[in-house]
Each structure stands twice: as C-alpha cells, then as structure tokens.
Short mmCIF file of N, CA, C and O in Angstrom, two decimals:
data_model
loop_
_atom_site.label_atom_id
_atom_site.label_comp_id
_atom_site.label_asym_id
_atom_site.label_seq_id
_atom_site.Cartn_x
_atom_site.Cartn_y
_atom_site.Cartn_z
N UNK A 1 4.13 -16.85 45.11
CA UNK A 1 4.36 -15.65 44.33
C UNK A 1 3.01 -14.98 44.07
O UNK A 1 2.10 -15.61 43.54
N UNK A 2 2.88 -13.73 44.44
CA UNK A 2 1.60 -13.05 44.29
C UNK A 2 1.44 -12.38 42.93
O UNK A 2 0.32 -12.19 42.48
N UNK A 3 2.54 -12.03 42.28
CA UNK A 3 2.44 -11.35 40.99
C UNK A 3 3.44 -11.94 39.99
O UNK A 3 4.58 -11.47 39.89
N UNK A 4 3.05 -12.97 39.24
CA UNK A 4 3.98 -13.61 38.31
C UNK A 4 4.40 -12.71 37.15
O UNK A 4 5.51 -12.86 36.63
N UNK A 5 3.55 -11.76 36.75
CA UNK A 5 3.93 -10.86 35.65
C UNK A 5 5.04 -9.92 36.11
O UNK A 5 5.97 -9.64 35.37
N UNK A 6 4.95 -9.43 37.35
CA UNK A 6 6.01 -8.58 37.89
C UNK A 6 7.32 -9.36 37.98
O UNK A 6 8.40 -8.81 37.75
N UNK A 7 7.24 -10.65 38.31
CA UNK A 7 8.43 -11.50 38.36
C UNK A 7 9.05 -11.62 36.97
O UNK A 7 10.28 -11.51 36.83
N UNK A 8 8.23 -11.82 35.95
CA UNK A 8 8.72 -11.88 34.56
C UNK A 8 9.43 -10.59 34.19
O UNK A 8 10.55 -10.60 33.66
N UNK A 9 8.81 -9.46 34.48
CA UNK A 9 9.38 -8.16 34.14
C UNK A 9 10.71 -7.94 34.87
O UNK A 9 11.68 -7.47 34.29
N UNK A 10 10.75 -8.30 36.15
CA UNK A 10 11.97 -8.12 36.93
C UNK A 10 13.10 -8.98 36.40
O UNK A 10 14.24 -8.53 36.30
N UNK A 11 12.81 -10.22 36.03
CA UNK A 11 13.86 -11.08 35.48
C UNK A 11 14.39 -10.56 34.15
O UNK A 11 15.59 -10.58 33.90
N UNK A 12 13.49 -10.06 33.30
CA UNK A 12 13.93 -9.47 32.02
C UNK A 12 14.76 -8.22 32.28
O UNK A 12 15.83 -8.02 31.70
N UNK A 13 14.31 -7.34 33.18
CA UNK A 13 15.02 -6.10 33.49
C UNK A 13 16.40 -6.39 34.06
O UNK A 13 17.39 -5.79 33.65
N UNK A 14 16.49 -7.34 35.00
CA UNK A 14 17.78 -7.66 35.62
C UNK A 14 18.75 -8.27 34.61
O UNK A 14 19.93 -7.92 34.59
N UNK A 15 18.27 -9.18 33.77
CA UNK A 15 19.15 -9.79 32.77
C UNK A 15 19.60 -8.75 31.74
O UNK A 15 20.75 -8.77 31.29
N UNK A 16 18.72 -7.84 31.41
CA UNK A 16 19.05 -6.78 30.45
C UNK A 16 20.11 -5.83 31.01
O UNK A 16 20.98 -5.36 30.28
N UNK A 17 20.04 -5.55 32.31
CA UNK A 17 20.99 -4.61 32.92
C UNK A 17 22.42 -5.14 32.93
O UNK A 17 23.36 -4.36 32.86
N UNK A 18 22.59 -6.47 33.01
CA UNK A 18 23.94 -7.04 33.04
C UNK A 18 24.31 -7.69 31.71
O UNK A 18 25.26 -8.46 31.64
N UNK A 19 23.55 -7.37 30.65
CA UNK A 19 23.82 -7.84 29.29
C UNK A 19 23.86 -9.36 29.18
O UNK A 19 24.69 -9.92 28.47
N UNK A 20 22.96 -10.04 29.88
CA UNK A 20 22.88 -11.50 29.75
C UNK A 20 22.28 -11.84 28.39
O UNK A 20 21.45 -11.10 27.85
N UNK A 21 22.70 -12.98 27.86
CA UNK A 21 22.18 -13.41 26.57
C UNK A 21 20.75 -13.92 26.68
O UNK A 21 19.93 -13.72 25.77
N UNK A 22 20.44 -14.61 27.80
CA UNK A 22 19.10 -15.16 27.97
C UNK A 22 18.74 -15.22 29.45
O UNK A 22 19.60 -15.08 30.32
N UNK A 23 17.46 -15.45 29.71
CA UNK A 23 16.97 -15.64 31.07
C UNK A 23 15.81 -16.62 31.01
O UNK A 23 15.17 -16.78 29.96
N UNK A 24 15.55 -17.29 32.13
CA UNK A 24 14.46 -18.27 32.19
C UNK A 24 13.44 -17.85 33.23
O UNK A 24 13.80 -17.33 34.29
N UNK A 25 12.16 -18.09 32.90
CA UNK A 25 11.07 -17.79 33.83
C UNK A 25 10.13 -19.00 33.86
O UNK A 25 10.03 -19.73 32.87
N UNK A 26 9.44 -19.22 34.98
CA UNK A 26 8.45 -20.30 35.02
C UNK A 26 7.35 -20.05 33.99
O UNK A 26 6.97 -18.91 33.73
N UNK A 27 6.82 -21.13 33.43
CA UNK A 27 5.84 -21.03 32.34
C UNK A 27 4.43 -20.72 32.84
O UNK A 27 3.99 -21.24 33.85
N UNK A 28 3.75 -19.87 32.11
CA UNK A 28 2.30 -19.73 32.19
C UNK A 28 1.85 -19.17 30.84
O UNK A 28 2.65 -18.59 30.09
N UNK A 29 0.59 -19.35 30.50
CA UNK A 29 0.10 -18.90 29.20
C UNK A 29 0.20 -17.39 29.04
O UNK A 29 0.57 -16.89 27.97
N UNK A 30 -0.12 -16.65 30.10
CA UNK A 30 -0.08 -15.19 29.99
C UNK A 30 1.35 -14.70 29.80
O UNK A 30 1.61 -13.78 29.03
N UNK A 31 2.31 -15.34 30.47
CA UNK A 31 3.72 -14.96 30.28
C UNK A 31 4.16 -15.28 28.86
O UNK A 31 4.87 -14.49 28.24
N UNK A 32 3.74 -16.45 28.34
CA UNK A 32 4.09 -16.79 26.96
C UNK A 32 3.52 -15.77 25.98
O UNK A 32 4.18 -15.35 25.04
N UNK A 33 2.28 -15.33 26.22
CA UNK A 33 1.67 -14.33 25.34
C UNK A 33 2.38 -12.99 25.42
O UNK A 33 2.56 -12.31 24.40
N UNK A 34 2.80 -12.59 26.62
CA UNK A 34 3.55 -11.34 26.78
C UNK A 34 4.88 -11.42 26.03
O UNK A 34 5.26 -10.51 25.29
N UNK A 35 5.57 -12.55 26.20
CA UNK A 35 6.87 -12.73 25.54
C UNK A 35 6.69 -12.78 24.02
O UNK A 35 7.52 -12.25 23.28
N UNK A 36 5.60 -13.37 23.54
CA UNK A 36 5.32 -13.39 22.10
C UNK A 36 5.12 -11.98 21.56
O UNK A 36 5.63 -11.64 20.49
N UNK A 37 4.42 -11.14 22.31
CA UNK A 37 4.24 -9.75 21.88
C UNK A 37 5.59 -9.03 21.86
O UNK A 37 5.89 -8.28 20.93
N UNK A 38 6.44 -9.25 22.88
CA UNK A 38 7.76 -8.63 22.90
C UNK A 38 8.59 -9.06 21.69
O UNK A 38 9.32 -8.26 21.11
N UNK A 39 8.47 -10.33 21.29
CA UNK A 39 9.19 -10.81 20.11
C UNK A 39 8.63 -10.17 18.84
O UNK A 39 9.39 -9.71 17.98
N UNK A 40 7.30 -10.13 18.71
CA UNK A 40 6.67 -9.55 17.52
C UNK A 40 7.01 -8.08 17.36
O UNK A 40 7.16 -7.59 16.24
N UNK A 41 7.15 -7.36 18.47
CA UNK A 41 7.47 -5.93 18.42
C UNK A 41 8.97 -5.66 18.32
O UNK A 41 9.38 -4.52 18.22
N UNK A 42 9.80 -6.71 18.40
CA UNK A 42 11.24 -6.55 18.20
C UNK A 42 12.04 -6.23 19.44
O UNK A 42 13.18 -5.81 19.35
N UNK A 43 11.46 -6.44 20.63
CA UNK A 43 12.19 -6.14 21.87
C UNK A 43 13.08 -7.29 22.33
O UNK A 43 14.02 -7.07 23.07
N UNK A 44 12.75 -8.52 21.93
CA UNK A 44 13.62 -9.67 22.23
C UNK A 44 13.85 -10.41 20.92
O UNK A 44 13.07 -10.28 19.97
N UNK A 45 14.94 -11.19 20.87
CA UNK A 45 15.22 -11.88 19.62
C UNK A 45 14.39 -13.15 19.46
O UNK A 45 13.91 -13.44 18.37
N UNK A 46 14.21 -13.92 20.54
CA UNK A 46 13.44 -15.16 20.43
C UNK A 46 13.12 -15.68 21.83
O UNK A 46 13.61 -15.15 22.83
N UNK A 47 12.31 -16.72 21.88
CA UNK A 47 12.04 -17.42 23.13
C UNK A 47 11.70 -18.86 22.79
O UNK A 47 11.38 -19.19 21.65
N UNK A 48 11.84 -19.74 23.78
CA UNK A 48 11.42 -21.12 23.59
C UNK A 48 10.87 -21.65 24.91
O UNK A 48 11.27 -21.23 25.99
N UNK A 49 9.93 -22.59 24.78
CA UNK A 49 9.33 -23.24 25.95
C UNK A 49 10.07 -24.54 26.17
O UNK A 49 10.15 -25.38 25.27
N UNK A 50 10.66 -24.70 27.35
CA UNK A 50 11.45 -25.88 27.68
C UNK A 50 10.72 -26.66 28.77
O UNK A 50 10.24 -26.08 29.74
N UNK A 51 10.63 -27.99 28.58
CA UNK A 51 10.00 -28.82 29.59
C UNK A 51 11.02 -29.82 30.11
O UNK A 51 11.59 -30.60 29.35
N UNK A 52 11.29 -29.75 31.42
CA UNK A 52 12.16 -30.74 32.04
C UNK A 52 11.56 -31.15 33.38
O UNK A 52 11.13 -30.31 34.16
N UNK A 53 11.50 -32.45 33.61
CA UNK A 53 10.90 -33.02 34.83
C UNK A 53 9.47 -32.54 35.05
O UNK A 53 9.09 -32.15 36.15
N UNK A 54 8.67 -32.53 33.98
CA UNK A 54 7.27 -32.09 34.02
C UNK A 54 7.08 -30.66 34.50
O UNK A 54 6.02 -30.29 35.00
N UNK A 55 8.11 -29.83 34.39
CA UNK A 55 8.01 -28.41 34.70
C UNK A 55 8.41 -27.62 33.46
O UNK A 55 9.48 -27.84 32.91
N UNK A 56 7.54 -26.72 33.04
CA UNK A 56 7.82 -25.91 31.86
C UNK A 56 8.45 -24.59 32.28
O UNK A 56 8.07 -24.00 33.29
N UNK A 57 9.41 -24.14 31.48
CA UNK A 57 9.99 -22.81 31.65
C UNK A 57 10.05 -22.14 30.28
O UNK A 57 10.03 -22.81 29.25
N UNK A 58 10.11 -20.84 30.30
CA UNK A 58 10.26 -20.06 29.07
C UNK A 58 11.67 -19.48 29.08
O UNK A 58 12.03 -18.75 30.01
N UNK A 59 12.46 -19.82 28.07
CA UNK A 59 13.80 -19.25 27.94
C UNK A 59 13.71 -18.08 26.97
O UNK A 59 13.33 -18.25 25.81
N UNK A 60 14.05 -16.89 27.46
CA UNK A 60 13.93 -15.66 26.68
C UNK A 60 15.32 -15.22 26.24
O UNK A 60 16.21 -15.06 27.08
N UNK A 61 15.50 -15.05 24.94
CA UNK A 61 16.78 -14.59 24.39
C UNK A 61 16.69 -13.09 24.17
O UNK A 61 15.90 -12.62 23.35
N UNK A 62 17.50 -12.34 24.91
CA UNK A 62 17.44 -10.88 24.84
C UNK A 62 18.16 -10.37 23.60
O UNK A 62 18.97 -11.07 23.00
N UNK A 63 17.88 -9.13 23.26
CA UNK A 63 18.39 -8.54 22.03
C UNK A 63 19.15 -7.26 22.37
O UNK A 63 18.70 -6.47 23.20
N UNK A 64 20.30 -7.09 21.73
CA UNK A 64 21.12 -5.90 21.92
C UNK A 64 21.56 -5.37 20.56
O UNK A 64 21.57 -6.10 19.57
N UNK A 65 21.95 -4.09 20.52
CA UNK A 65 22.41 -3.48 19.28
C UNK A 65 23.85 -3.86 18.98
O UNK A 65 24.48 -4.67 19.67
N UNK A 66 24.41 -3.28 17.91
CA UNK A 66 25.76 -3.61 17.48
C UNK A 66 26.81 -3.27 18.53
O UNK A 66 27.76 -4.01 18.74
N UNK A 67 26.65 -2.14 19.20
CA UNK A 67 27.62 -1.72 20.21
C UNK A 67 27.08 -1.92 21.62
O UNK A 67 27.28 -1.09 22.50
N UNK A 68 26.39 -3.02 21.84
CA UNK A 68 25.81 -3.38 23.14
C UNK A 68 24.77 -2.37 23.62
O UNK A 68 24.62 -2.16 24.82
N UNK A 69 24.04 -1.73 22.70
CA UNK A 69 22.95 -0.86 23.12
C UNK A 69 21.77 -1.74 23.50
O UNK A 69 21.46 -2.70 22.80
N UNK A 70 21.11 -1.39 24.58
CA UNK A 70 19.95 -2.16 25.00
C UNK A 70 18.76 -1.84 24.11
O UNK A 70 18.49 -0.67 23.82
N UNK A 71 18.05 -2.86 23.68
CA UNK A 71 16.83 -2.65 22.91
C UNK A 71 15.68 -2.29 23.86
O UNK A 71 14.90 -1.40 23.59
N UNK A 72 15.62 -2.98 25.01
CA UNK A 72 14.63 -2.64 26.03
C UNK A 72 15.25 -1.58 26.94
O UNK A 72 16.10 -1.88 27.76
N UNK A 73 14.83 -0.33 26.76
CA UNK A 73 15.35 0.76 27.60
C UNK A 73 14.66 0.77 28.96
O UNK A 73 15.26 1.13 29.96
N UNK A 74 13.40 0.39 28.97
CA UNK A 74 12.66 0.35 30.22
C UNK A 74 11.45 -0.56 30.09
O UNK A 74 10.90 -0.73 29.00
N UNK A 75 11.07 -1.17 31.19
CA UNK A 75 9.88 -2.03 31.24
C UNK A 75 9.26 -1.82 32.61
O UNK A 75 9.95 -1.86 33.62
N UNK A 76 7.96 -1.53 32.63
CA UNK A 76 7.32 -1.12 33.88
C UNK A 76 5.95 -1.77 34.01
O UNK A 76 5.16 -1.77 33.07
N UNK A 77 5.66 -2.32 35.19
CA UNK A 77 4.36 -2.91 35.50
C UNK A 77 3.40 -1.77 35.83
O UNK A 77 3.73 -0.87 36.59
N UNK A 78 2.20 -1.81 35.24
CA UNK A 78 1.23 -0.75 35.48
C UNK A 78 0.13 -1.25 36.42
O UNK A 78 -0.03 -0.73 37.51
N UNK A 79 -0.62 -2.24 36.00
CA UNK A 79 -1.70 -2.78 36.80
C UNK A 79 -1.14 -3.85 37.73
O UNK A 79 -0.47 -4.77 37.29
N UNK A 80 -1.40 -3.71 39.01
CA UNK A 80 -0.86 -4.64 40.01
C UNK A 80 -2.02 -5.37 40.69
O UNK A 80 -3.15 -4.91 40.61
N UNK A 81 -1.74 -6.47 41.39
CA UNK A 81 -2.84 -7.17 42.07
C UNK A 81 -3.58 -6.30 43.08
O UNK A 81 -4.78 -6.44 43.25
N UNK A 82 -2.89 -5.37 43.72
CA UNK A 82 -3.54 -4.50 44.69
C UNK A 82 -4.22 -3.30 44.08
O UNK A 82 -5.05 -2.64 44.72
N UNK A 83 -3.89 -2.98 42.84
CA UNK A 83 -4.46 -1.80 42.18
C UNK A 83 -4.54 -2.05 40.69
O UNK A 83 -3.57 -1.87 39.95
N UNK A 84 -5.69 -2.48 40.24
CA UNK A 84 -5.89 -2.76 38.82
C UNK A 84 -6.17 -1.46 38.07
O UNK A 84 -6.90 -0.61 38.57
N UNK A 85 -5.57 -1.33 36.89
CA UNK A 85 -5.75 -0.14 36.07
C UNK A 85 -6.47 -0.56 34.78
O UNK A 85 -5.93 -1.33 33.99
N UNK A 86 -7.69 -0.06 34.61
CA UNK A 86 -8.47 -0.36 33.42
C UNK A 86 -8.66 0.91 32.61
O UNK A 86 -8.76 2.01 33.17
N UNK A 87 -8.71 0.77 31.28
CA UNK A 87 -8.95 1.91 30.41
C UNK A 87 -10.04 1.54 29.41
O UNK A 87 -10.18 0.37 29.03
N UNK A 88 -10.79 2.54 29.02
CA UNK A 88 -11.78 2.35 27.97
C UNK A 88 -11.12 2.47 26.61
O UNK A 88 -9.94 2.80 26.50
N UNK A 89 -11.89 2.24 25.57
CA UNK A 89 -11.32 2.29 24.22
C UNK A 89 -10.84 3.69 23.84
O UNK A 89 -9.97 3.83 22.99
N UNK A 90 -11.36 4.72 24.50
CA UNK A 90 -10.95 6.09 24.19
C UNK A 90 -9.77 6.55 25.03
O UNK A 90 -9.18 7.59 24.73
N UNK A 91 -9.41 5.82 26.08
CA UNK A 91 -8.32 6.23 26.97
C UNK A 91 -7.08 5.33 26.84
O UNK A 91 -6.25 5.32 27.73
N UNK A 92 -6.96 4.55 25.77
CA UNK A 92 -5.81 3.65 25.62
C UNK A 92 -4.54 4.50 25.57
O UNK A 92 -4.43 5.43 24.76
N UNK A 93 -3.56 4.23 26.47
CA UNK A 93 -2.38 5.10 26.58
C UNK A 93 -1.39 4.93 25.43
O UNK A 93 -1.32 3.87 24.81
N UNK A 94 -0.64 6.00 25.17
CA UNK A 94 0.50 5.96 24.25
C UNK A 94 1.75 6.05 25.12
O UNK A 94 1.84 6.93 25.97
N UNK A 95 2.71 5.17 24.90
CA UNK A 95 3.94 5.17 25.68
C UNK A 95 4.98 6.00 24.93
O UNK A 95 5.33 5.67 23.79
N UNK A 96 5.46 7.07 25.54
CA UNK A 96 6.44 7.99 24.95
C UNK A 96 6.03 8.43 23.55
O UNK A 96 6.81 8.38 22.61
N UNK A 97 4.77 8.84 23.41
CA UNK A 97 4.21 9.30 22.13
C UNK A 97 4.36 8.28 21.01
O UNK A 97 4.64 8.63 19.87
N UNK A 98 4.21 7.01 21.34
CA UNK A 98 4.24 5.96 20.32
C UNK A 98 5.58 5.28 20.14
O UNK A 98 5.69 4.35 19.34
N UNK A 99 6.62 5.72 20.85
CA UNK A 99 7.93 5.07 20.72
C UNK A 99 7.90 3.70 21.40
O UNK A 99 8.42 2.73 20.88
N UNK A 100 7.24 3.62 22.57
CA UNK A 100 7.13 2.36 23.28
C UNK A 100 5.76 1.73 23.05
O UNK A 100 4.96 2.21 22.25
N UNK A 101 5.52 0.63 23.77
CA UNK A 101 4.23 -0.04 23.65
C UNK A 101 3.63 -0.26 25.03
O UNK A 101 4.35 -0.32 26.02
N UNK A 102 2.32 -0.36 25.06
CA UNK A 102 1.60 -0.79 26.25
C UNK A 102 0.97 -2.12 25.92
O UNK A 102 0.41 -2.29 24.83
N UNK A 103 1.09 -3.10 26.80
CA UNK A 103 0.43 -4.39 26.60
C UNK A 103 -0.84 -4.39 27.42
O UNK A 103 -0.82 -4.14 28.62
N UNK A 104 -1.97 -4.63 26.72
CA UNK A 104 -3.28 -4.51 27.33
C UNK A 104 -4.01 -5.85 27.23
O UNK A 104 -4.01 -6.49 26.18
N UNK A 105 -4.62 -6.25 28.34
CA UNK A 105 -5.42 -7.47 28.36
C UNK A 105 -6.86 -7.09 28.04
O UNK A 105 -7.52 -6.41 28.81
N UNK A 106 -7.32 -7.53 26.87
CA UNK A 106 -8.69 -7.22 26.43
C UNK A 106 -9.50 -8.51 26.37
O UNK A 106 -8.98 -9.60 26.60
N UNK A 107 -10.76 -8.38 26.01
CA UNK A 107 -11.60 -9.57 25.84
C UNK A 107 -11.18 -10.36 24.61
O UNK A 107 -11.55 -11.52 24.46
N UNK A 108 -10.39 -9.76 23.73
CA UNK A 108 -9.88 -10.44 22.54
C UNK A 108 -8.50 -11.04 22.79
O UNK A 108 -7.85 -11.52 21.86
N UNK A 109 -7.99 -10.96 24.01
CA UNK A 109 -6.66 -11.48 24.35
C UNK A 109 -5.69 -10.35 24.62
O UNK A 109 -6.08 -9.18 24.69
N UNK A 110 -4.41 -10.69 24.76
CA UNK A 110 -3.38 -9.68 25.00
C UNK A 110 -3.03 -9.00 23.69
O UNK A 110 -2.75 -9.68 22.69
N UNK A 111 -3.04 -7.67 23.68
CA UNK A 111 -2.71 -6.90 22.47
C UNK A 111 -1.89 -5.68 22.87
O UNK A 111 -1.83 -5.30 24.04
N UNK A 112 -1.26 -5.07 21.88
CA UNK A 112 -0.53 -3.82 22.12
C UNK A 112 -1.52 -2.65 22.08
O UNK A 112 -2.67 -2.82 21.67
N UNK A 113 -1.05 -1.49 22.48
CA UNK A 113 -1.93 -0.31 22.48
C UNK A 113 -2.40 0.05 21.08
O UNK A 113 -3.54 0.45 20.89
N UNK A 114 -1.54 -0.12 20.08
CA UNK A 114 -1.93 0.21 18.70
C UNK A 114 -3.06 -0.70 18.22
O UNK A 114 -4.03 -0.23 17.62
N UNK A 115 -2.94 -1.99 18.50
CA UNK A 115 -3.97 -2.94 18.09
C UNK A 115 -5.27 -2.67 18.84
O UNK A 115 -6.36 -2.74 18.26
N UNK A 116 -5.18 -2.34 20.13
CA UNK A 116 -6.37 -2.05 20.93
C UNK A 116 -7.12 -0.84 20.36
O UNK A 116 -8.35 -0.84 20.28
N UNK A 117 -6.38 0.19 19.94
CA UNK A 117 -7.03 1.35 19.33
C UNK A 117 -7.68 0.97 18.01
O UNK A 117 -8.77 1.43 17.68
N UNK A 118 -6.99 0.12 17.24
CA UNK A 118 -7.48 -0.28 15.92
C UNK A 118 -8.78 -1.08 16.02
O UNK A 118 -9.71 -0.86 15.25
N UNK A 119 -8.85 -2.02 16.99
CA UNK A 119 -10.05 -2.85 17.11
C UNK A 119 -11.10 -2.22 18.03
O UNK A 119 -12.18 -2.77 18.19
N UNK A 120 -10.77 -1.08 18.63
CA UNK A 120 -11.73 -0.38 19.48
C UNK A 120 -12.02 -1.09 20.78
O UNK A 120 -13.17 -1.22 21.16
N UNK A 121 -10.97 -1.55 21.45
CA UNK A 121 -11.12 -2.29 22.70
C UNK A 121 -10.33 -1.61 23.81
O UNK A 121 -9.23 -1.12 23.59
N UNK A 122 -10.88 -1.60 25.00
CA UNK A 122 -10.17 -1.19 26.19
C UNK A 122 -9.89 -2.43 27.01
O UNK A 122 -10.18 -3.55 26.60
N UNK A 123 -9.29 -2.25 28.18
CA UNK A 123 -9.02 -3.39 29.03
C UNK A 123 -8.07 -3.03 30.15
O UNK A 123 -7.91 -1.86 30.49
N UNK A 124 -7.41 -4.05 30.70
CA UNK A 124 -6.47 -3.84 31.79
C UNK A 124 -5.08 -3.59 31.23
O UNK A 124 -4.56 -4.38 30.45
N UNK A 125 -4.47 -2.48 31.61
CA UNK A 125 -3.12 -2.14 31.14
C UNK A 125 -2.12 -2.92 32.00
O UNK A 125 -1.97 -2.64 33.19
N UNK A 126 -1.45 -3.90 31.41
CA UNK A 126 -0.53 -4.75 32.17
C UNK A 126 0.83 -4.11 32.35
O UNK A 126 1.35 -4.05 33.46
N UNK A 127 1.44 -3.63 31.25
CA UNK A 127 2.79 -3.10 31.36
C UNK A 127 3.13 -2.16 30.22
O UNK A 127 2.46 -2.18 29.19
N UNK A 128 4.16 -1.35 30.45
CA UNK A 128 4.73 -0.48 29.43
C UNK A 128 6.13 -0.98 29.10
O UNK A 128 6.86 -1.40 29.98
N UNK A 129 6.49 -0.91 27.81
CA UNK A 129 7.85 -1.27 27.36
C UNK A 129 8.31 -0.16 26.43
O UNK A 129 7.58 0.27 25.55
N UNK A 130 9.54 0.31 26.63
CA UNK A 130 10.12 1.30 25.72
C UNK A 130 11.60 1.06 25.57
O UNK A 130 12.19 0.30 26.27
#
C-alpha cells in the first residue's frame, strides 16, 4: 500500500455512504492521531484499538444524526505521496469558511487548521473534512 492515509479516508467514506455502524482499518500511529482528531471534532462517535494475533486494527464507530443524516459530508485527501502540499503559518486553509476542518501535520504533531493558526505553525495539509 503506497498511501495508508488515503486508504483510511476511503474506508471511512465508503462505510459512511452505506450507513455502516463501524469500519476497521490497519493500525498506525498517524491513523490513530487522525481518528482522535475526528473524534475530538465530533465527526465520529468513538474508536478503539483492537489487537488480535499480534496485529493491531482501529475500529472506527461512525456517527449519524437523528434521521440518518451523515455527520461527515465529505472527506478529501490533499497532500499525496506524489505531490506534497505544504503551507506556511500565514497560508493555513479554511475549509468551507470554517465549517469543516483541515488536518495539518506540523512539527508539534497533527493539529486542526484552527489550532495551527493559534500556535502559528504551518506544515503539510493531510486532508479536509466537512
């Protein structure tokens, strides 16, 4: 697999489209950090790290509204292995004028666009969620 973050996004997007309650992805620290940010921002209800036969997976519990409205309307990979997208502290993007979030990899770790602006950090824009 050349792009594990794109795989994570695709699994979340596909499960969300068919209203699945949960989905599983292979474990890595960066995926766990991305999923933690999605939970903190209210896009998923919860996640857990499961270990079976010395292989870890992350089980992601998706979130829907009262009448089956999707909480994640869209999720898009920005920086790819073939084309990295970096921004300075003054060019940190706003997703849909602040309705969505951008997850940015900075020297301080993975943060949302709001936190990156607050701490004055730029970095690699990994994905947009709205």
